[in-house]
mmCIF file of N, CA and C in Angstrom:
data_model
loop_
_atom_site.group_PDB
_atom_site.id
_atom_site.type_symbol
_atom_site.label_atom_id
_atom_site.label_comp_id
_atom_site.label_asym_id
_atom_site.label_seq_id
_atom_site.Cartn_x
_atom_site.Cartn_y
_atom_site.Cartn_z
ATOM 1 N N UNK A 1 215.390 71.671 -108.089
ATOM 2 C CA UNK A 1 216.468 70.899 -107.523
ATOM 3 C C UNK A 1 217.372 70.399 -108.648
ATOM 4 N N UNK A 2 218.636 70.211 -108.322
ATOM 5 C CA UNK A 2 219.590 69.693 -109.297
ATOM 6 C C UNK A 2 219.470 68.178 -109.388
ATOM 7 N N UNK A 3 219.414 67.699 -110.619
ATOM 8 C CA UNK A 3 219.420 66.257 -110.857
ATOM 9 C C UNK A 3 220.550 65.951 -111.838
ATOM 10 N N UNK A 4 221.079 64.757 -111.757
ATOM 11 C CA UNK A 4 222.140 64.353 -112.689
ATOM 12 C C UNK A 4 221.556 64.150 -114.084
ATOM 13 N N UNK A 5 222.337 64.534 -115.070
ATOM 14 C CA UNK A 5 221.967 64.321 -116.464
ATOM 15 C C UNK A 5 221.833 62.828 -116.740
ATOM 16 N N UNK A 6 220.779 62.479 -117.478
ATOM 17 C CA UNK A 6 220.583 61.112 -117.953
ATOM 18 C C UNK A 6 220.376 61.179 -119.459
ATOM 19 N N UNK A 7 220.703 60.109 -120.143
ATOM 20 C CA UNK A 7 220.569 60.038 -121.603
ATOM 21 C C UNK A 7 219.156 60.417 -122.051
ATOM 22 N N UNK A 8 218.152 60.081 -121.258
ATOM 23 C CA UNK A 8 216.764 60.389 -121.632
ATOM 24 C C UNK A 8 216.495 61.896 -121.677
ATOM 25 N N UNK A 9 217.372 62.694 -121.074
ATOM 26 C CA UNK A 9 217.226 64.155 -121.092
ATOM 27 C C UNK A 9 218.143 64.819 -122.117
ATOM 28 N N UNK A 10 218.713 64.024 -123.021
ATOM 29 C CA UNK A 10 219.722 64.551 -123.938
ATOM 30 C C UNK A 10 219.219 65.729 -124.774
ATOM 31 N N UNK A 11 218.041 65.618 -125.369
ATOM 32 C CA UNK A 11 217.530 66.701 -126.225
ATOM 33 C C UNK A 11 217.250 67.960 -125.416
ATOM 34 N N UNK A 12 216.717 67.799 -124.227
ATOM 35 C CA UNK A 12 216.462 68.955 -123.362
ATOM 36 C C UNK A 12 217.782 69.617 -122.992
ATOM 37 N N UNK A 13 218.767 68.809 -122.615
ATOM 38 C CA UNK A 13 220.084 69.344 -122.245
ATOM 39 C C UNK A 13 220.726 70.065 -123.420
ATOM 40 N N UNK A 14 220.635 69.483 -124.609
ATOM 41 C CA UNK A 14 221.200 70.133 -125.792
ATOM 42 C C UNK A 14 220.504 71.461 -126.065
ATOM 43 N N UNK A 15 219.192 71.486 -125.908
ATOM 44 C CA UNK A 15 218.447 72.730 -126.104
ATOM 45 C C UNK A 15 218.890 73.810 -125.134
ATOM 46 N N UNK A 16 219.066 73.436 -123.877
ATOM 47 C CA UNK A 16 219.510 74.405 -122.872
ATOM 48 C C UNK A 16 220.944 74.856 -123.130
ATOM 49 N N UNK A 17 221.831 73.912 -123.432
ATOM 50 C CA UNK A 17 223.228 74.271 -123.689
ATOM 51 C C UNK A 17 223.375 75.135 -124.933
ATOM 52 N N UNK A 18 222.427 75.040 -125.861
ATOM 53 C CA UNK A 18 222.518 75.843 -127.088
ATOM 54 C C UNK A 18 222.408 77.339 -126.803
ATOM 55 N N UNK A 19 221.979 77.710 -125.612
ATOM 56 C CA UNK A 19 221.933 79.129 -125.240
ATOM 57 C C UNK A 19 223.305 79.663 -124.834
ATOM 58 N N UNK A 20 224.270 78.776 -124.630
ATOM 59 C CA UNK A 20 225.640 79.204 -124.317
ATOM 60 C C UNK A 20 226.294 79.709 -125.605
ATOM 61 N N UNK A 21 227.057 80.803 -125.518
ATOM 62 C CA UNK A 21 227.644 81.401 -126.728
ATOM 63 C C UNK A 21 228.478 80.449 -127.581
ATOM 64 N N UNK A 22 229.186 79.515 -126.967
ATOM 65 C CA UNK A 22 230.057 78.631 -127.751
ATOM 66 C C UNK A 22 229.373 77.331 -128.172
ATOM 67 N N UNK A 23 228.077 77.226 -127.939
ATOM 68 C CA UNK A 23 227.371 75.966 -128.211
ATOM 69 C C UNK A 23 226.262 76.132 -129.258
ATOM 70 N N UNK A 24 226.465 77.010 -130.221
ATOM 71 C CA UNK A 24 225.420 77.288 -131.206
ATOM 72 C C UNK A 24 225.309 76.220 -132.293
ATOM 73 N N UNK A 25 226.408 75.556 -132.614
ATOM 74 C CA UNK A 25 226.406 74.566 -133.688
ATOM 75 C C UNK A 25 226.034 73.182 -133.148
ATOM 76 N N UNK A 26 225.217 72.465 -133.910
ATOM 77 C CA UNK A 26 224.749 71.142 -133.488
ATOM 78 C C UNK A 26 225.918 70.195 -133.252
ATOM 79 N N UNK A 27 226.900 70.218 -134.135
ATOM 80 C CA UNK A 27 228.053 69.324 -133.999
ATOM 81 C C UNK A 27 228.796 69.593 -132.685
ATOM 82 N N UNK A 28 228.979 70.851 -132.346
ATOM 83 C CA UNK A 28 229.653 71.234 -131.097
ATOM 84 C C UNK A 28 228.824 70.770 -129.894
ATOM 85 N N UNK A 29 227.507 70.966 -129.967
ATOM 86 C CA UNK A 29 226.613 70.509 -128.891
ATOM 87 C C UNK A 29 226.721 69.000 -128.685
ATOM 88 N N UNK A 30 226.730 68.259 -129.773
ATOM 89 C CA UNK A 30 226.832 66.804 -129.681
ATOM 90 C C UNK A 30 228.155 66.383 -129.050
ATOM 91 N N UNK A 31 229.237 67.085 -129.412
ATOM 92 C CA UNK A 31 230.545 66.784 -128.817
ATOM 93 C C UNK A 31 230.536 67.073 -127.320
ATOM 94 N N UNK A 32 229.915 68.188 -126.945
ATOM 95 C CA UNK A 32 229.851 68.568 -125.532
ATOM 96 C C UNK A 32 229.063 67.534 -124.732
ATOM 97 N N UNK A 33 227.902 67.142 -125.237
ATOM 98 C CA UNK A 33 227.085 66.138 -124.548
ATOM 99 C C UNK A 33 227.854 64.820 -124.436
ATOM 100 N N UNK A 34 228.523 64.430 -125.511
ATOM 101 C CA UNK A 34 229.310 63.186 -125.481
ATOM 102 C C UNK A 34 230.396 63.267 -124.409
ATOM 103 N N UNK A 35 231.027 64.439 -124.282
ATOM 104 C CA UNK A 35 232.062 64.623 -123.257
ATOM 105 C C UNK A 35 231.460 64.437 -121.859
ATOM 106 N N UNK A 36 230.277 65.016 -121.629
ATOM 107 C CA UNK A 36 229.614 64.848 -120.330
ATOM 108 C C UNK A 36 229.242 63.387 -120.077
ATOM 109 N N UNK A 37 228.949 62.642 -121.131
ATOM 110 C CA UNK A 37 228.567 61.238 -120.974
ATOM 111 C C UNK A 37 229.767 60.319 -120.758
ATOM 112 N N UNK A 38 230.921 60.672 -121.318
ATOM 113 C CA UNK A 38 232.044 59.735 -121.324
ATOM 114 C C UNK A 38 233.227 60.126 -120.445
ATOM 115 N N UNK A 39 233.398 61.403 -120.175
ATOM 116 C CA UNK A 39 234.545 61.859 -119.393
ATOM 117 C C UNK A 39 234.164 61.881 -117.914
ATOM 118 N N UNK A 40 234.850 61.096 -117.110
ATOM 119 C CA UNK A 40 234.481 60.992 -115.684
ATOM 120 C C UNK A 40 234.721 62.280 -114.902
ATOM 121 N N UNK A 41 235.469 63.218 -115.460
ATOM 122 C CA UNK A 41 235.693 64.499 -114.777
ATOM 123 C C UNK A 41 234.614 65.528 -115.112
ATOM 124 N N UNK A 42 233.853 65.286 -116.162
ATOM 125 C CA UNK A 42 232.794 66.201 -116.594
ATOM 126 C C UNK A 42 231.462 65.731 -116.015
ATOM 127 N N UNK A 43 230.709 66.665 -115.409
ATOM 128 C CA UNK A 43 229.409 66.332 -114.816
ATOM 129 C C UNK A 43 228.385 67.376 -115.239
ATOM 130 N N UNK A 44 227.244 66.905 -115.721
ATOM 131 C CA UNK A 44 226.162 67.793 -116.133
ATOM 132 C C UNK A 44 224.970 67.560 -115.219
ATOM 133 N N UNK A 45 224.415 68.656 -114.733
ATOM 134 C CA UNK A 45 223.241 68.607 -113.871
ATOM 135 C C UNK A 45 222.143 69.443 -114.510
ATOM 136 N N UNK A 46 220.909 69.050 -114.270
ATOM 137 C CA UNK A 46 219.754 69.782 -114.776
ATOM 138 C C UNK A 46 218.955 70.304 -113.594
ATOM 139 N N UNK A 47 218.360 71.481 -113.775
ATOM 140 C CA UNK A 47 217.536 72.070 -112.727
ATOM 141 C C UNK A 47 216.083 71.729 -113.022
ATOM 142 N N UNK A 48 215.454 71.033 -112.081
ATOM 143 C CA UNK A 48 214.077 70.580 -112.268
ATOM 144 C C UNK A 48 213.179 71.228 -111.226
ATOM 145 N N UNK A 49 212.077 71.792 -111.709
ATOM 146 C CA UNK A 49 211.033 72.316 -110.827
ATOM 147 C C UNK A 49 209.739 71.642 -111.240
ATOM 148 N N UNK A 50 209.118 70.953 -110.314
ATOM 149 C CA UNK A 50 207.963 70.108 -110.589
ATOM 150 C C UNK A 50 208.354 69.148 -111.705
ATOM 151 N N UNK A 51 207.696 69.184 -112.850
ATOM 152 C CA UNK A 51 208.037 68.259 -113.938
ATOM 153 C C UNK A 51 208.855 68.922 -115.038
ATOM 154 N N UNK A 52 209.232 70.180 -114.857
ATOM 155 C CA UNK A 52 209.920 70.930 -115.907
ATOM 156 C C UNK A 52 211.420 71.028 -115.657
ATOM 157 N N UNK A 53 212.194 70.848 -116.719
ATOM 158 C CA UNK A 53 213.642 71.071 -116.684
ATOM 159 C C UNK A 53 213.857 72.505 -117.160
ATOM 160 N N UNK A 54 214.374 73.365 -116.296
ATOM 161 C CA UNK A 54 214.479 74.792 -116.599
ATOM 162 C C UNK A 54 215.899 75.286 -116.794
ATOM 163 N N UNK A 55 216.886 74.496 -116.389
ATOM 164 C CA UNK A 55 218.262 74.960 -116.502
ATOM 165 C C UNK A 55 219.236 73.802 -116.528
ATOM 166 N N UNK A 56 220.476 74.150 -116.848
ATOM 167 C CA UNK A 56 221.550 73.152 -116.872
ATOM 168 C C UNK A 56 222.828 73.797 -116.371
ATOM 169 N N UNK A 57 223.616 73.003 -115.674
ATOM 170 C CA UNK A 57 224.920 73.469 -115.201
ATOM 171 C C UNK A 57 225.908 72.320 -115.388
ATOM 172 N N UNK A 58 227.027 72.653 -116.021
ATOM 173 C CA UNK A 58 228.047 71.653 -116.285
ATOM 174 C C UNK A 58 229.351 72.027 -115.621
ATOM 175 N N UNK A 59 230.001 71.038 -115.040
ATOM 176 C CA UNK A 59 231.256 71.283 -114.330
ATOM 177 C C UNK A 59 232.328 70.310 -114.803
ATOM 178 N N UNK A 60 233.560 70.705 -114.550
ATOM 179 C CA UNK A 60 234.703 69.817 -114.716
ATOM 180 C C UNK A 60 235.373 69.739 -113.354
ATOM 181 N N UNK A 61 235.572 68.524 -112.865
ATOM 182 C CA UNK A 61 236.202 68.343 -111.563
ATOM 183 C C UNK A 61 237.680 68.044 -111.756
ATOM 184 N N UNK A 62 238.510 68.951 -111.278
ATOM 185 C CA UNK A 62 239.968 68.795 -111.317
ATOM 186 C C UNK A 62 240.459 68.788 -109.875
ATOM 187 N N UNK A 63 240.636 67.617 -109.319
ATOM 188 C CA UNK A 63 241.018 67.478 -107.909
ATOM 189 C C UNK A 63 239.999 68.214 -107.047
ATOM 190 N N UNK A 64 240.427 69.243 -106.302
ATOM 191 C CA UNK A 64 239.502 69.971 -105.434
ATOM 192 C C UNK A 64 238.896 71.196 -106.101
ATOM 193 N N UNK A 65 239.205 71.405 -107.372
ATOM 194 C CA UNK A 65 238.636 72.531 -108.110
ATOM 195 C C UNK A 65 237.451 72.055 -108.940
ATOM 196 N N UNK A 66 236.350 72.754 -108.800
ATOM 197 C CA UNK A 66 235.152 72.498 -109.590
ATOM 198 C C UNK A 66 235.027 73.675 -110.553
ATOM 199 N N UNK A 67 235.310 73.419 -111.828
ATOM 200 C CA UNK A 67 235.270 74.479 -112.831
ATOM 201 C C UNK A 67 233.858 74.549 -113.401
ATOM 202 N N UNK A 68 233.229 75.699 -113.236
ATOM 203 C CA UNK A 68 231.891 75.916 -113.780
ATOM 204 C C UNK A 68 232.031 76.149 -115.282
ATOM 205 N N UNK A 69 231.739 75.120 -116.048
ATOM 206 C CA UNK A 69 231.950 75.103 -117.491
ATOM 207 C C UNK A 69 230.778 75.718 -118.249
ATOM 208 N N UNK A 70 229.577 75.331 -117.882
ATOM 209 C CA UNK A 70 228.358 75.806 -118.543
ATOM 210 C C UNK A 70 227.306 76.111 -117.484
ATOM 211 N N UNK A 71 226.558 77.180 -117.703
ATOM 212 C CA UNK A 71 225.368 77.434 -116.883
ATOM 213 C C UNK A 71 224.362 78.155 -117.764
ATOM 214 N N UNK A 72 223.165 77.620 -117.810
ATOM 215 C CA UNK A 72 222.155 78.172 -118.708
ATOM 216 C C UNK A 72 220.758 77.926 -118.144
ATOM 217 N N UNK A 73 219.880 78.881 -118.409
ATOM 218 C CA UNK A 73 218.494 78.801 -117.950
ATOM 219 C C UNK A 73 217.587 79.079 -119.151
ATOM 220 N N UNK A 74 216.491 78.364 -119.220
ATOM 221 C CA UNK A 74 215.493 78.610 -120.256
ATOM 222 C C UNK A 74 215.153 80.104 -120.250
ATOM 223 N N UNK A 75 215.221 80.776 -121.407
ATOM 224 C CA UNK A 75 215.005 82.231 -121.446
ATOM 225 C C UNK A 75 213.688 82.696 -120.833
ATOM 226 N N UNK A 76 212.637 81.897 -120.922
ATOM 227 C CA UNK A 76 211.355 82.326 -120.359
ATOM 228 C C UNK A 76 211.313 82.219 -118.836
ATOM 229 N N UNK A 77 212.383 81.688 -118.238
ATOM 230 C CA UNK A 77 212.443 81.556 -116.777
ATOM 231 C C UNK A 77 213.638 82.299 -116.181
ATOM 232 N N UNK A 78 214.249 83.164 -116.963
ATOM 233 C CA UNK A 78 215.407 83.916 -116.465
ATOM 234 C C UNK A 78 214.966 85.064 -115.572
ATOM 235 N N UNK A 79 215.883 85.489 -114.728
ATOM 236 C CA UNK A 79 215.628 86.637 -113.865
ATOM 237 C C UNK A 79 214.892 86.316 -112.582
ATOM 238 N N UNK A 80 214.688 85.035 -112.291
ATOM 239 C CA UNK A 80 213.979 84.663 -111.059
ATOM 240 C C UNK A 80 214.867 83.878 -110.097
ATOM 241 N N UNK A 81 216.173 83.836 -110.377
ATOM 242 C CA UNK A 81 217.110 83.229 -109.439
ATOM 243 C C UNK A 81 217.459 81.772 -109.682
ATOM 244 N N UNK A 82 217.035 81.197 -110.801
ATOM 245 C CA UNK A 82 217.330 79.780 -111.058
ATOM 246 C C UNK A 82 218.830 79.552 -111.189
ATOM 247 N N UNK A 83 219.515 80.416 -111.925
ATOM 248 C CA UNK A 83 220.967 80.281 -112.078
ATOM 249 C C UNK A 83 221.674 80.342 -110.738
ATOM 250 N N UNK A 84 221.274 81.298 -109.911
ATOM 251 C CA UNK A 84 221.880 81.418 -108.578
ATOM 252 C C UNK A 84 221.562 80.195 -107.725
ATOM 253 N N UNK A 85 220.349 79.673 -107.850
ATOM 254 C CA UNK A 85 219.986 78.470 -107.092
ATOM 255 C C UNK A 85 220.801 77.259 -107.537
ATOM 256 N N UNK A 86 221.091 77.174 -108.843
ATOM 257 C CA UNK A 86 221.919 76.063 -109.322
ATOM 258 C C UNK A 86 223.319 76.155 -108.726
ATOM 259 N N UNK A 87 223.880 77.363 -108.711
ATOM 260 C CA UNK A 87 225.223 77.549 -108.147
ATOM 261 C C UNK A 87 225.211 77.248 -106.649
ATOM 262 N N UNK A 88 224.180 77.702 -105.972
ATOM 263 C CA UNK A 88 224.055 77.438 -104.531
ATOM 264 C C UNK A 88 223.974 75.927 -104.261
ATOM 265 N N UNK A 89 223.209 75.215 -105.069
ATOM 266 C CA UNK A 89 223.105 73.758 -104.913
ATOM 267 C C UNK A 89 224.434 73.069 -105.181
ATOM 268 N N UNK A 90 225.163 73.557 -106.190
ATOM 269 C CA UNK A 90 226.499 73.008 -106.457
ATOM 270 C C UNK A 90 227.402 73.203 -105.255
ATOM 271 N N UNK A 91 227.326 74.386 -104.683
ATOM 272 C CA UNK A 91 228.163 74.695 -103.518
ATOM 273 C C UNK A 91 227.831 73.764 -102.350
ATOM 274 N N UNK A 92 226.549 73.418 -102.203
ATOM 275 C CA UNK A 92 226.145 72.489 -101.145
ATOM 276 C C UNK A 92 226.627 71.064 -101.448
ATOM 277 N N UNK A 93 226.655 70.691 -102.721
ATOM 278 C CA UNK A 93 227.125 69.356 -103.116
ATOM 279 C C UNK A 93 228.635 69.230 -102.967
ATOM 280 N N UNK A 94 229.339 70.293 -103.323
ATOM 281 C CA UNK A 94 230.805 70.283 -103.328
ATOM 282 C C UNK A 94 231.313 71.227 -102.242
ATOM 283 N N UNK A 95 231.229 70.771 -101.009
ATOM 284 C CA UNK A 95 231.699 71.574 -99.874
ATOM 285 C C UNK A 95 233.207 71.470 -99.765
ATOM 286 N N UNK A 96 233.768 72.085 -98.731
ATOM 287 C CA UNK A 96 235.212 72.013 -98.503
ATOM 288 C C UNK A 96 235.670 70.569 -98.628
ATOM 289 N N UNK A 97 236.766 70.285 -99.217
ATOM 290 C CA UNK A 97 237.836 71.179 -99.650
ATOM 291 C C UNK A 97 237.662 71.708 -101.076
ATOM 292 N N UNK A 98 236.499 71.475 -101.679
ATOM 293 C CA UNK A 98 236.290 71.903 -103.063
ATOM 294 C C UNK A 98 236.146 73.417 -103.183
ATOM 295 N N UNK A 99 236.586 73.918 -104.334
ATOM 296 C CA UNK A 99 236.411 75.335 -104.669
ATOM 297 C C UNK A 99 235.679 75.404 -106.003
ATOM 298 N N UNK A 100 234.642 76.218 -106.068
ATOM 299 C CA UNK A 100 233.933 76.422 -107.331
ATOM 300 C C UNK A 100 234.564 77.614 -108.027
ATOM 301 N N UNK A 101 235.069 77.363 -109.231
ATOM 302 C CA UNK A 101 235.787 78.378 -109.995
ATOM 303 C C UNK A 101 235.139 78.545 -111.365
ATOM 304 N N UNK A 102 235.210 79.744 -111.929
ATOM 305 C CA UNK A 102 234.622 79.962 -113.254
ATOM 306 C C UNK A 102 235.608 79.661 -114.376
ATOM 307 N N UNK A 103 235.075 79.523 -115.578
ATOM 308 C CA UNK A 103 235.905 79.612 -116.769
ATOM 309 C C UNK A 103 235.617 80.997 -117.373
ATOM 310 N N UNK A 104 236.152 81.287 -118.533
ATOM 311 C CA UNK A 104 235.947 82.620 -119.130
ATOM 312 C C UNK A 104 234.469 82.930 -119.352
ATOM 313 N N UNK A 105 233.707 81.935 -119.797
ATOM 314 C CA UNK A 105 232.291 82.162 -120.094
ATOM 315 C C UNK A 105 231.433 82.354 -118.852
ATOM 316 N N UNK A 106 231.794 81.712 -117.763
ATOM 317 C CA UNK A 106 230.940 81.743 -116.571
ATOM 318 C C UNK A 106 231.434 82.719 -115.510
ATOM 319 N N UNK A 107 232.574 83.339 -115.761
ATOM 320 C CA UNK A 107 233.212 84.224 -114.784
ATOM 321 C C UNK A 107 232.289 85.359 -114.332
ATOM 322 N N UNK A 108 231.686 86.035 -115.284
ATOM 323 C CA UNK A 108 230.843 87.186 -114.952
ATOM 324 C C UNK A 108 229.633 86.762 -114.112
ATOM 325 N N UNK A 109 228.981 85.674 -114.523
ATOM 326 C CA UNK A 109 227.813 85.214 -113.782
ATOM 327 C C UNK A 109 228.191 84.753 -112.382
ATOM 328 N N UNK A 110 229.244 83.969 -112.278
ATOM 329 C CA UNK A 110 229.641 83.434 -110.976
ATOM 330 C C UNK A 110 230.005 84.550 -110.002
ATOM 331 N N UNK A 111 230.585 85.625 -110.510
ATOM 332 C CA UNK A 111 230.950 86.736 -109.626
ATOM 333 C C UNK A 111 229.713 87.389 -109.012
ATOM 334 N N UNK A 112 228.566 87.272 -109.675
ATOM 335 C CA UNK A 112 227.315 87.835 -109.152
ATOM 336 C C UNK A 112 226.658 86.933 -108.105
ATOM 337 N N UNK A 113 227.095 85.687 -108.042
ATOM 338 C CA UNK A 113 226.400 84.692 -107.213
ATOM 339 C C UNK A 113 226.909 84.586 -105.781
ATOM 340 N N UNK A 114 227.956 85.306 -105.438
ATOM 341 C CA UNK A 114 228.483 85.264 -104.072
ATOM 342 C C UNK A 114 228.800 83.844 -103.626
ATOM 343 N N UNK A 115 229.543 83.124 -104.452
ATOM 344 C CA UNK A 115 229.975 81.787 -104.046
ATOM 345 C C UNK A 115 231.479 81.741 -103.872
ATOM 346 N N UNK A 116 232.081 82.909 -103.763
ATOM 347 C CA UNK A 116 233.532 82.922 -103.598
ATOM 348 C C UNK A 116 233.890 82.168 -102.332
ATOM 349 N N UNK A 117 235.067 81.613 -102.335
ATOM 350 C CA UNK A 117 235.514 80.832 -101.188
ATOM 351 C C UNK A 117 236.165 81.699 -100.124
ATOM 352 N N UNK A 118 236.250 82.981 -100.411
ATOM 353 C CA UNK A 118 236.723 83.919 -99.399
ATOM 354 C C UNK A 118 235.527 84.759 -98.986
ATOM 355 N N UNK A 119 235.737 85.669 -98.059
ATOM 356 C CA UNK A 119 234.649 86.554 -97.658
ATOM 357 C C UNK A 119 234.210 87.376 -98.851
ATOM 358 N N UNK A 120 232.899 87.666 -98.941
ATOM 359 C CA UNK A 120 232.429 88.450 -100.085
ATOM 360 C C UNK A 120 232.932 89.879 -99.954
ATOM 361 N N UNK A 121 233.429 90.387 -101.088
ATOM 362 C CA UNK A 121 233.977 91.739 -101.090
ATOM 363 C C UNK A 121 232.923 92.755 -101.484
ATOM 364 N N UNK A 122 232.103 92.404 -102.458
ATOM 365 C CA UNK A 122 231.091 93.336 -102.965
ATOM 366 C C UNK A 122 229.719 92.702 -102.848
ATOM 367 N N UNK A 123 228.749 93.501 -102.512
ATOM 368 C CA UNK A 123 227.388 92.972 -102.451
ATOM 369 C C UNK A 123 226.504 93.759 -103.368
#
């Protein structure tokens, strides 16, 4: 299930975000986490199963657009649908009139998740 990021999960969140291509440097990771903590338009969620945090998804809310900024899953838990479940949960949280949109980094993944706001074209 998706839970909101809390300061107590900072190291776990940084570890997960470090799997994103643009988040390899510690300084960049710290800036990103600070943005999620201080910018009211930025929201970070963690995927929790039992007691384990297995993934993270970060969004930027611009009016009715929800920009999928970051999405990452612990490598040892990839390929079992956690990323798709995170996107599905986001879609349930941000129903109409919101639209979930990708950025350049998340575009390819989001296109695989069938969360388009129009009818699905490809399956």
